[in-house]
Coordinates of C-alpha atoms in Angstrom, one line a residue:
Chain G
M1 CA 12.1 -17.7 -20.1
A2 CA 13.4 -21.5 -19.0
R3 CA 9.9 -22.3 -17.9
I4 CA 8.4 -20.8 -21.3
A5 CA 10.2 -23.2 -22.6
A6 CA 9.0 -26.3 -20.2
F7 CA 5.0 -24.9 -20.6
L8 CA 5.2 -24.9 -24.8
A9 CA 5.9 -29.0 -24.9
L10 CA 2.3 -28.8 -22.8
M11 CA 0.5 -26.5 -24.5
L12 CA 1.4 -28.4 -28.1
M13 CA -1.6 -30.6 -27.5
A14 CA -3.8 -27.3 -26.4
G15 CA -3.8 -26.2 -30.3
P16 CA -4.5 -22.6 -31.5
A17 CA -7.1 -20.7 -29.7
A18 CA -8.5 -17.9 -31.3
A19 CA -7.9 -14.2 -29.7
D20 CA -10.2 -12.6 -32.1
D21 CA -13.8 -14.0 -30.2
I22 CA -12.6 -11.2 -28.2
S23 CA -15.2 -8.3 -28.7
P24 CA -14.4 -4.5 -28.3
D25 CA -16.0 -4.1 -24.9
R26 CA -14.5 -7.2 -23.5
A27 CA -10.9 -6.2 -25.1
V28 CA -11.3 -3.4 -23.4
R29 CA -12.4 -4.4 -19.4
L30 CA -8.8 -6.8 -20.5
E31 CA -7.0 -4.3 -21.4
H32 CA -7.6 -2.6 -18.0
L33 CA -7.4 -5.5 -16.0
V34 CA -3.8 -6.4 -17.4
L35 CA -2.9 -2.3 -16.6
Q36 CA -4.7 -2.7 -13.0
D37 CA -4.9 -5.9 -11.6
C38 CA -1.6 -7.6 -13.3
G39 CA -0.2 -4.7 -13.0
S40 CA -0.3 -4.2 -8.6
C41 CA 2.2 -7.0 -8.7
H42 CA 3.9 -6.6 -12.9
G43 CA 3.7 -2.8 -12.8
L44 CA 1.5 -0.2 -14.4
T45 CA 4.0 -0.3 -16.9
R46 CA 4.4 -3.8 -17.3
K47 CA 8.5 -3.2 -16.0
G48 CA 7.8 -5.5 -13.0
G49 CA 7.1 -5.4 -9.0
L50 CA 6.8 -8.5 -6.7
G51 CA 5.8 -10.3 -10.2
S52 CA 8.8 -10.3 -13.5
P53 CA 8.7 -7.5 -15.6
L54 CA 6.3 -8.5 -18.7
T55 CA 7.0 -6.4 -21.8
R56 CA 7.1 -7.0 -24.9
E57 CA 11.2 -6.8 -24.2
A58 CA 11.0 -8.7 -21.3
L59 CA 8.9 -11.8 -23.2
G60 CA 11.4 -11.9 -25.8
G61 CA 9.0 -13.5 -28.4
A62 CA 7.7 -16.3 -25.9
D63 CA 4.6 -18.5 -27.9
P64 CA 1.8 -17.1 -26.5
H65 CA -0.1 -20.1 -26.0
A66 CA 3.0 -20.6 -22.8
I67 CA 2.3 -17.5 -21.6
A68 CA -1.3 -18.3 -21.8
G69 CA -0.6 -21.3 -19.7
I70 CA 1.3 -19.8 -17.4
I71 CA -2.1 -16.8 -16.8
L72 CA -4.2 -19.6 -16.7
D73 CA -2.6 -22.1 -14.2
G74 CA -0.4 -19.7 -12.4
L75 CA 3.0 -20.6 -10.8
P76 CA 2.9 -22.6 -8.1
G77 CA 4.8 -21.8 -5.4
T78 CA 6.3 -18.1 -6.4
A79 CA 3.4 -15.5 -6.2
M80 CA 1.9 -16.2 -9.4
P81 CA -1.7 -16.8 -8.9
P82 CA -3.5 -19.0 -11.6
W83 CA -6.5 -16.9 -13.0
R84 CA -8.0 -19.4 -14.4
P85 CA -11.2 -19.1 -12.6
L86 CA -11.6 -15.6 -13.5
L87 CA -10.3 -16.0 -17.0
T88 CA -11.1 -17.9 -20.4
E89 CA -8.9 -19.6 -22.6
T90 CA -9.4 -17.3 -25.5
E91 CA -9.2 -14.4 -22.7
A92 CA -6.4 -15.6 -21.3
L93 CA -4.9 -15.9 -24.5
W94 CA -5.6 -12.9 -25.5
I95 CA -3.5 -11.0 -22.6
A96 CA -0.6 -13.0 -24.2
N97 CA -0.5 -11.6 -27.2
Y98 CA -1.6 -8.1 -25.9
L99 CA 1.9 -8.6 -23.2
L100 CA 4.2 -9.6 -26.7
E101 CA 2.2 -6.5 -28.9
E102 CA 1.6 -4.3 -27.5
P103 CA 4.5 -1.6 -26.6
A104 CA 4.7 -0.6 -22.5
K105 CA 3.4 2.5 -21.5
Chain F
M1 CA -15.3 25.8 -7.7
T2 CA -14.5 23.8 -5.1
L3 CA -11.3 23.6 -6.0
I4 CA -10.3 27.2 -4.9
A5 CA -13.5 28.6 -2.3
P6 CA -12.4 27.0 0.9
L7 CA -8.8 28.5 0.0
S8 CA -9.7 31.5 -0.8
R9 CA -11.7 31.8 2.5
R10 CA -9.0 30.6 4.5
V11 CA -6.5 33.7 2.4
V12 CA -9.2 35.9 3.8
V13 CA -9.4 34.9 7.5
G14 CA -5.8 34.5 7.2
L15 CA -5.3 38.4 6.2
A16 CA -7.8 39.6 9.0
A17 CA -5.6 37.7 11.7
T18 CA -2.1 39.6 9.9
A19 CA -3.8 42.3 9.9
M20 CA -4.9 42.6 13.9
L21 CA -1.3 41.0 14.6
A22 CA -0.5 44.4 12.7
L23 CA -2.5 46.9 14.7
A24 CA -1.3 44.8 17.9
A25 CA 2.2 46.2 16.6
A26 CA 3.0 42.4 16.2
P27 CA 6.2 41.4 13.7
V28 CA 4.2 40.5 10.4
R29 CA 6.2 38.0 8.7
A30 CA 4.8 38.7 4.7
E31 CA 5.8 35.0 3.6
T32 CA 3.3 33.2 6.5
P33 CA 1.6 31.3 4.9
C34 CA -2.4 31.2 5.2
C35 CA -3.0 28.2 6.5
A36 CA -2.1 25.4 8.3
T37 CA -1.8 21.6 7.0
G38 CA -3.1 20.0 10.2
D39 CA -6.7 18.7 8.5
L40 CA -4.7 18.6 4.9
G41 CA -3.9 15.6 2.9
L42 CA -3.0 13.5 0.0
I43 CA -4.6 11.4 -2.3
V44 CA -2.4 9.6 -5.0
E45 CA -3.5 9.5 -8.5
R46 CA -2.2 6.2 -9.6
A47 CA -2.4 6.4 -13.5
T48 CA -1.4 10.1 -13.5
G49 CA 1.1 10.6 -11.5
S50 CA -0.3 13.3 -9.5
L51 CA -1.7 13.8 -6.0
V52 CA -4.8 15.5 -4.9
V53 CA -4.5 18.4 -2.2
V54 CA -7.4 17.8 0.2
D55 CA -9.1 19.4 2.8
Q56 CA -10.5 17.5 5.7
S57 CA -12.9 19.6 6.8
E58 CA -14.3 20.9 3.8
R59 CA -14.6 17.3 2.1
A60 CA -12.5 18.7 -0.5
A61 CA -10.0 19.0 -2.6
I62 CA -8.2 21.9 -3.1
G63 CA -5.3 21.3 -5.9
R64 CA -3.0 18.5 -7.1
I65 CA 0.2 18.8 -8.2
E66 CA 1.8 16.6 -10.9
G67 CA 4.7 15.4 -12.4
L68 CA 5.3 12.4 -9.9
G69 CA 6.2 9.8 -12.5
D70 CA 4.4 6.5 -12.2
L71 CA 2.8 6.1 -9.3
S72 CA 1.2 2.7 -9.2
H73 CA 1.8 1.2 -5.6
A74 CA 2.9 4.6 -4.2
S75 CA 2.8 5.2 -0.9
L76 CA 3.8 9.1 1.3
V77 CA 5.0 9.4 4.7
Y78 CA 5.1 13.3 6.3
S79 CA 7.6 15.4 7.5
P80 CA 7.5 17.0 11.6
D81 CA 5.8 19.7 10.5
E82 CA 3.5 18.3 8.3
R83 CA 4.2 20.4 5.2
Y84 CA 6.4 18.5 3.2
A85 CA 5.5 14.6 2.0
F86 CA 8.1 12.7 0.6
V87 CA 6.4 10.4 -2.2
F88 CA 7.8 6.8 -3.0
G89 CA 7.0 5.5 -6.5
R90 CA 6.8 2.4 -8.1
D91 CA 9.6 3.9 -10.8
G92 CA 12.2 4.8 -7.6
G93 CA 11.0 8.2 -8.3
L94 CA 11.6 9.7 -4.4
T95 CA 9.9 13.3 -4.9
K96 CA 9.8 15.7 -2.0
V97 CA 6.1 17.9 -2.7
D98 CA 5.4 21.1 -0.9
I99 CA 1.8 20.9 0.8
L100 CA 1.0 24.6 0.5
A101 CA 2.1 25.8 -2.2
Q102 CA 1.7 22.9 -4.2
T103 CA 4.6 22.1 -5.8
V104 CA 7.2 19.1 -6.6
V105 CA 9.8 20.8 -4.2
K106 CA 12.8 18.0 -5.7
R107 CA 12.9 15.0 -7.6
V108 CA 15.3 11.9 -7.8
V109 CA 14.8 8.8 -9.2
Q110 CA 17.1 6.4 -6.9
A111 CA 16.2 3.3 -8.2
G112 CA 14.8 1.1 -11.3
N113 CA 11.9 -0.3 -9.1
S114 CA 10.7 0.4 -5.8
I115 CA 8.1 -0.6 -2.8
G116 CA 7.9 2.3 -0.2
G117 CA 9.5 4.0 1.8
A118 CA 9.7 5.4 5.8
I119 CA 10.9 8.8 7.6
S120 CA 13.3 8.8 10.9
D121 CA 12.1 9.6 14.0
D122 CA 13.7 12.9 14.2
G123 CA 12.7 13.9 10.6
R124 CA 15.9 14.1 9.2
L125 CA 16.7 10.9 7.3
V126 CA 14.1 9.5 4.5
A127 CA 14.5 5.6 3.6
V128 CA 13.0 3.9 0.3
S129 CA 13.1 0.1 0.2
N130 CA 13.9 -1.0 -3.4
Y131 CA 12.8 -4.0 -5.7
E132 CA 15.9 -3.3 -8.4
P133 CA 18.2 -3.6 -7.5
G134 CA 17.4 -4.7 -3.8
G135 CA 18.3 -2.9 -1.0
V136 CA 17.4 0.7 0.8
R137 CA 18.4 3.7 -0.2
V138 CA 18.6 6.6 2.9
F139 CA 18.1 10.7 2.0
D140 CA 18.7 13.7 3.7
T141 CA 14.8 14.6 4.1
D142 CA 16.6 18.8 3.2
T143 CA 18.3 17.9 0.2
L144 CA 17.1 14.5 -1.2
D145 CA 21.2 13.4 -1.4
M146 CA 21.5 9.7 -0.1
V147 CA 23.6 9.4 3.0
A148 CA 23.3 5.5 2.8
D149 CA 23.0 2.7 0.6
I150 CA 22.2 -0.8 2.1
P151 CA 21.6 -3.1 -0.2
T152 CA 20.3 -6.5 0.4
G153 CA 20.5 -8.4 -2.9
S154 CA 16.7 -8.7 -2.3
K155 CA 13.4 -7.5 -3.1
T156 CA 13.3 -5.8 0.3
V157 CA 9.3 -4.2 1.5
G158 CA 8.1 -4.3 4.6
L159 CA 10.4 -1.2 5.5
V160 CA 9.2 1.1 8.2
D161 CA 10.6 3.8 10.7
A162 CA 12.0 2.6 14.8
P163 CA 12.7 4.8 17.4
G164 CA 16.7 5.9 17.7
R165 CA 17.1 6.8 14.1
R166 CA 16.5 3.0 13.0
F167 CA 14.5 1.5 9.9
V168 CA 13.4 -2.0 10.4
F169 CA 12.6 -4.1 6.6
S170 CA 12.1 -7.4 5.2
L171 CA 13.6 -9.5 2.5
W172 CA 11.5 -10.8 0.0
D173 CA 13.6 -13.2 -1.6
A174 CA 15.8 -14.3 1.6
G175 CA 13.2 -14.4 4.2
E176 CA 15.5 -12.1 6.6
T177 CA 14.3 -8.8 8.9
W178 CA 17.3 -6.4 8.8
I179 CA 17.5 -3.4 11.2
A180 CA 19.8 -0.2 10.0
D181 CA 20.9 1.5 12.9
L182 CA 21.8 5.2 11.2
S183 CA 21.8 7.1 14.4
G184 CA 26.2 7.2 14.7
P185 CA 27.9 8.6 11.8
M186 CA 28.2 4.8 10.2
P187 CA 24.9 2.7 9.7
K188 CA 24.8 -0.7 12.0
I189 CA 23.4 -3.2 10.3
T190 CA 21.7 -6.0 12.4
K191 CA 20.3 -9.1 10.3
L192 CA 17.5 -11.2 11.9
T193 CA 18.2 -14.4 9.2
G194 CA 15.1 -17.6 8.8
I195 CA 12.4 -15.6 9.8
G196 CA 10.1 -17.5 7.4
T197 CA 9.5 -17.9 3.7
N198 CA 8.9 -14.7 1.3
P199 CA 7.8 -11.9 3.9
Y200 CA 5.7 -9.9 2.0
D201 CA 5.1 -6.6 4.4
G202 CA 5.6 -5.7 7.7
L203 CA 4.7 -3.2 10.3
I204 CA 5.6 -1.6 13.5
T205 CA 3.3 -1.0 16.3
G206 CA 2.9 2.6 18.0
D207 CA 5.0 2.2 20.6
G208 CA 7.9 1.7 18.3
R209 CA 7.9 -2.1 20.1
T210 CA 6.3 -4.9 17.8
Y211 CA 7.7 -5.6 13.7
I212 CA 5.5 -7.7 12.1
A213 CA 6.2 -9.5 9.1
G214 CA 3.6 -11.5 7.5
L215 CA 4.8 -14.4 5.5
F216 CA 3.5 -15.1 1.6
G217 CA 5.1 -18.5 1.9
E218 CA 3.8 -20.2 4.9
D219 CA 1.1 -20.4 7.6
G220 CA 1.6 -18.1 10.1
L221 CA 3.8 -14.5 10.8
V222 CA 6.4 -13.6 12.8
R223 CA 7.3 -10.9 15.7
I224 CA 10.6 -9.0 16.9
D225 CA 10.1 -7.1 19.7
L226 CA 12.6 -4.7 18.9
W227 CA 13.2 -3.8 23.2
A228 CA 15.0 -7.0 23.8
E229 CA 18.5 -6.7 24.2
E230 CA 19.1 -9.5 21.5
P231 CA 16.0 -9.2 18.8
E232 CA 14.7 -13.0 17.6
P233 CA 12.5 -13.6 15.4
R234 CA 9.4 -15.4 16.5
R235 CA 6.7 -17.4 14.9
I236 CA 3.0 -16.3 15.5
L237 CA -0.7 -17.3 14.5
P238 CA 1.4 -20.9 12.8
H239 CA -0.7 -23.0 11.1
Y240 CA -3.6 -20.8 10.7
G241 CA -4.7 -22.2 7.4
R242 CA -4.9 -25.5 9.6
G243 CA -3.9 -27.6 6.2
R244 CA -6.9 -26.2 4.1
E245 CA -6.1 -25.7 0.1
K246 CA -4.5 -21.9 0.0
L247 CA -6.9 -19.4 -2.1
P248 CA -5.5 -17.9 -5.1
V249 CA -4.3 -14.4 -4.1
Y250 CA -4.3 -11.9 -7.2
K251 CA -3.2 -8.7 -4.4
M252 CA -1.1 -8.9 -1.8
P253 CA -2.1 -8.2 1.3
H254 CA -0.6 -4.7 3.4
L255 CA 0.3 -4.3 7.0
E256 CA 0.1 -1.0 8.1
G257 CA 0.2 0.4 11.9
W258 CA -3.2 0.4 11.9
A259 CA -3.7 -3.3 13.1
L260 CA -3.7 -2.5 16.5
A261 CA -7.6 -2.6 17.8
G262 CA -7.8 -2.6 21.7
D263 CA -5.6 -5.3 23.2
Q264 CA -6.0 -7.0 19.8
F265 CA -4.0 -7.0 16.5
V266 CA -6.1 -7.6 13.9
L267 CA -4.2 -9.5 10.7
P268 CA -5.7 -10.2 7.4
A269 CA -4.8 -14.0 6.5
V270 CA -3.0 -14.9 3.4
G271 CA -4.8 -16.8 0.7
Q272 CA -7.8 -17.5 3.4
H273 CA -11.1 -15.5 3.2
E274 CA -10.2 -14.3 6.6
V275 CA -8.8 -12.2 9.0
L276 CA -7.2 -12.9 12.4
W277 CA -7.4 -11.3 16.0
M278 CA -4.2 -12.0 18.2
D279 CA -3.9 -11.0 21.7
A280 CA -1.6 -8.2 21.9
R281 CA -0.2 -9.7 25.1
D282 CA 0.4 -13.1 24.3
F283 CA 0.6 -12.9 20.6
R284 CA -2.2 -15.7 20.6
E285 CA -5.6 -15.9 17.9
V286 CA -8.0 -15.2 20.0
A287 CA -10.7 -15.7 17.4
R288 CA -11.0 -15.7 13.5
T289 CA -13.6 -13.7 11.3
P290 CA -15.0 -15.3 8.0
T291 CA -14.3 -12.7 5.0
H292 CA -15.6 -11.8 1.7
G293 CA -12.7 -12.4 0.2
Q294 CA -8.9 -11.9 0.1
P295 CA -8.4 -9.0 2.7
V296 CA -6.1 -6.5 1.6
F297 CA -6.2 -3.9 4.6
A298 CA -7.8 -4.5 7.9
M299 CA -7.1 -1.0 9.3
A300 CA -8.5 -0.3 13.4
R301 CA -10.5 2.4 13.6
P302 CA -8.6 4.9 16.0
G303 CA -9.9 3.8 19.3
G304 CA -9.7 0.0 18.4
R305 CA -13.3 -0.3 18.5
Q306 CA -13.9 -1.4 14.9
V307 CA -12.2 -2.7 11.8
W308 CA -12.7 -2.0 8.1
V309 CA -11.6 -4.6 5.8
N310 CA -11.7 -4.2 2.0
F311 CA -10.5 -7.3 -0.5
A312 CA -8.5 -8.4 -3.4
H313 CA -9.8 -8.4 -6.9
P314 CA -12.2 -9.9 -8.1
L315 CA -13.9 -9.0 -4.6
N316 CA -12.9 -5.4 -4.7
D317 CA -15.7 -3.3 -4.5
T318 CA -17.1 -4.3 -0.9
I319 CA -16.0 -3.4 2.7
Q320 CA -17.0 -5.0 6.1
V321 CA -16.6 -3.4 9.2
I322 CA -15.8 -5.9 11.9
D323 CA -16.3 -4.9 15.5
S324 CA -13.4 -6.4 17.6
Q325 CA -15.2 -7.3 21.2
S326 CA -17.5 -9.7 19.2
H327 CA -16.1 -10.3 16.3
E328 CA -18.7 -10.4 13.8
I329 CA -19.5 -8.2 10.9
V330 CA -21.4 -5.4 11.9
H331 CA -22.2 -3.2 8.7
E332 CA -21.2 -4.0 4.6
L333 CA -20.7 -1.3 2.0
K334 CA -20.6 -1.7 -1.6
P335 CA -18.7 2.3 -2.3
G336 CA -17.9 0.9 -5.7
P337 CA -15.3 -0.9 -7.9
A338 CA -12.1 -0.9 -7.1
V339 CA -12.2 -0.3 -3.5
L340 CA -7.9 0.3 -2.6
H341 CA -7.7 2.2 0.1
M342 CA -9.0 3.7 3.3
E343 CA -7.5 6.2 5.6
F344 CA -9.9 7.5 9.2
T345 CA -9.3 11.4 10.0
A346 CA -7.1 11.3 13.1
R347 CA -9.5 10.6 16.0
G348 CA -11.7 8.2 13.3
T349 CA -14.5 10.1 13.0
E350 CA -14.5 9.2 9.3
V351 CA -13.3 7.0 7.1
W352 CA -12.6 8.1 3.5
V353 CA -12.8 5.7 0.8
S354 CA -10.6 5.5 -2.5
V355 CA -12.4 4.0 -5.2
R356 CA -10.3 3.3 -8.4
D357 CA -12.3 2.6 -11.4
A358 CA -15.2 5.1 -10.1
D359 CA -13.1 7.8 -9.9
R360 CA -14.2 8.6 -6.4
V361 CA -13.0 9.1 -3.3
D362 CA -16.3 8.8 -0.7
V363 CA -15.8 9.8 3.1
Y364 CA -18.3 7.9 5.4
D365 CA -19.2 8.8 8.6
A366 CA -17.2 6.1 11.1
A367 CA -20.1 6.2 13.7
T368 CA -23.2 5.8 11.3
F369 CA -21.4 4.2 8.1
E370 CA -23.8 7.3 6.3
K371 CA -22.1 8.7 3.3
L372 CA -21.2 12.0 3.7
G373 CA -19.8 13.4 0.4
E374 CA -17.6 12.7 -2.4
I375 CA -14.7 14.1 -4.3
A376 CA -13.3 13.1 -7.8
A377 CA -10.0 12.1 -8.1
K378 CA -8.4 9.7 -11.2
S379 CA -8.1 6.4 -10.4
P380 CA -7.0 7.3 -6.4
S381 CA -4.9 4.7 -4.8
G382 CA -3.6 5.4 -1.6
I383 CA -5.3 8.4 0.7
F384 CA -2.6 9.8 3.6
F385 CA -3.8 12.4 6.1
T386 CA -1.2 14.8 7.9
A387 CA -1.4 13.1 11.0
R388 CA 0.8 10.3 10.2
A389 CA 3.8 12.8 10.8
H390 CA 2.9 12.0 14.2
K391 CA 2.9 8.1 14.6
I392 CA 5.7 6.3 14.8
G393 CA 5.3 3.4 11.6
L394 CA 3.9 5.7 9.6

């Protein structure tokens, strides 16, 4: 959580990205990515594994831009990889909002 | 239909055999099962918490066992008689299933979050390694009653069985390897500290002698000679990254007891798109093969002539086959989206490949690479043939 707070400061200048630019098609594929490929470290149910839990409760209302920042740049020195080579900022923000809103399955 | 046919044919054959036995006035037990399990296997369906029971000779599914909880990152081991499997689920579930009856025999949820398990050499104990609470718990294979609790205070990975009713495992957070000896009335724990930063998985060789842990936080691996009077960690393949920048790792590689190819080990690099070849006697690097992506599994075909490698997201639609003598890639396959696991038949004639996002397991001829068949399975991950029952470390 401390990390997320620290990230906030950085992200303030980034400005809001519109997550609704994601097509329904792309949204389906992003959800699949979260469940399956984030899931290989964070668990299919997002309850954690090698990576920390990513449930709504665990993220506790963190700023979506801060979460998107972690997704894009990873957490250096840990096993959390940077997804910037594979995801756009809009997509990362969509995932962040998904994690914050969608109950774990 | 294929679900039923092979089994019922067996029943008929079995009945005929039983009838002959009866004629010969041998004692017949009515409950004698119709078939043996030697060419059966289980495929994990990770999203639905189920297992498909497969018949290798028929290349077909013969049933499904359901109700196993969260099977993302699940693995399993077999009882010595190859009838029961012990399945380790992500949600801490430990489930004993009967392959012949295709039922769940017993299920306990023994922790909050687990990562794998092992069965003791005598088949009496099954051990589970847990992330939460970090440690290893050991259960009686008959009853699934807990017989030992070994908290480590760390996410615990790389759990394998070693000869003499021992288990070996590593501590992700603490950088240690522990050897737990359960041959006496109380577990005896030997702790090896300072093995390296963030061990992510471990393997033991088929002779039960060498434990190898892969390190995520450092360039290199560590080996432990379990035959030594006082086992110590020794660094192997140090600095294999040679100062190059680490590429992102979107899925942790796995180490399994299939790493020995003849007189060399083949091991996935971490953060480099390479597999590393190491002399099995002096543990020196002999070669490296650049690969398509971050290797996840590098599995030697039984006999060791070739090694099949799959890759991490997003390059996980591909398998490369590497010749263990020339270290060259001799074949590349694109089975489909998200190739998660490969399993060889016991003598290495076929390899079965799970293609998660195609909901399919493909069967290939390991020598000609010809596709021999497919089996439908929902979001399949691990494939486990019963021959594993008789291998140390599997």
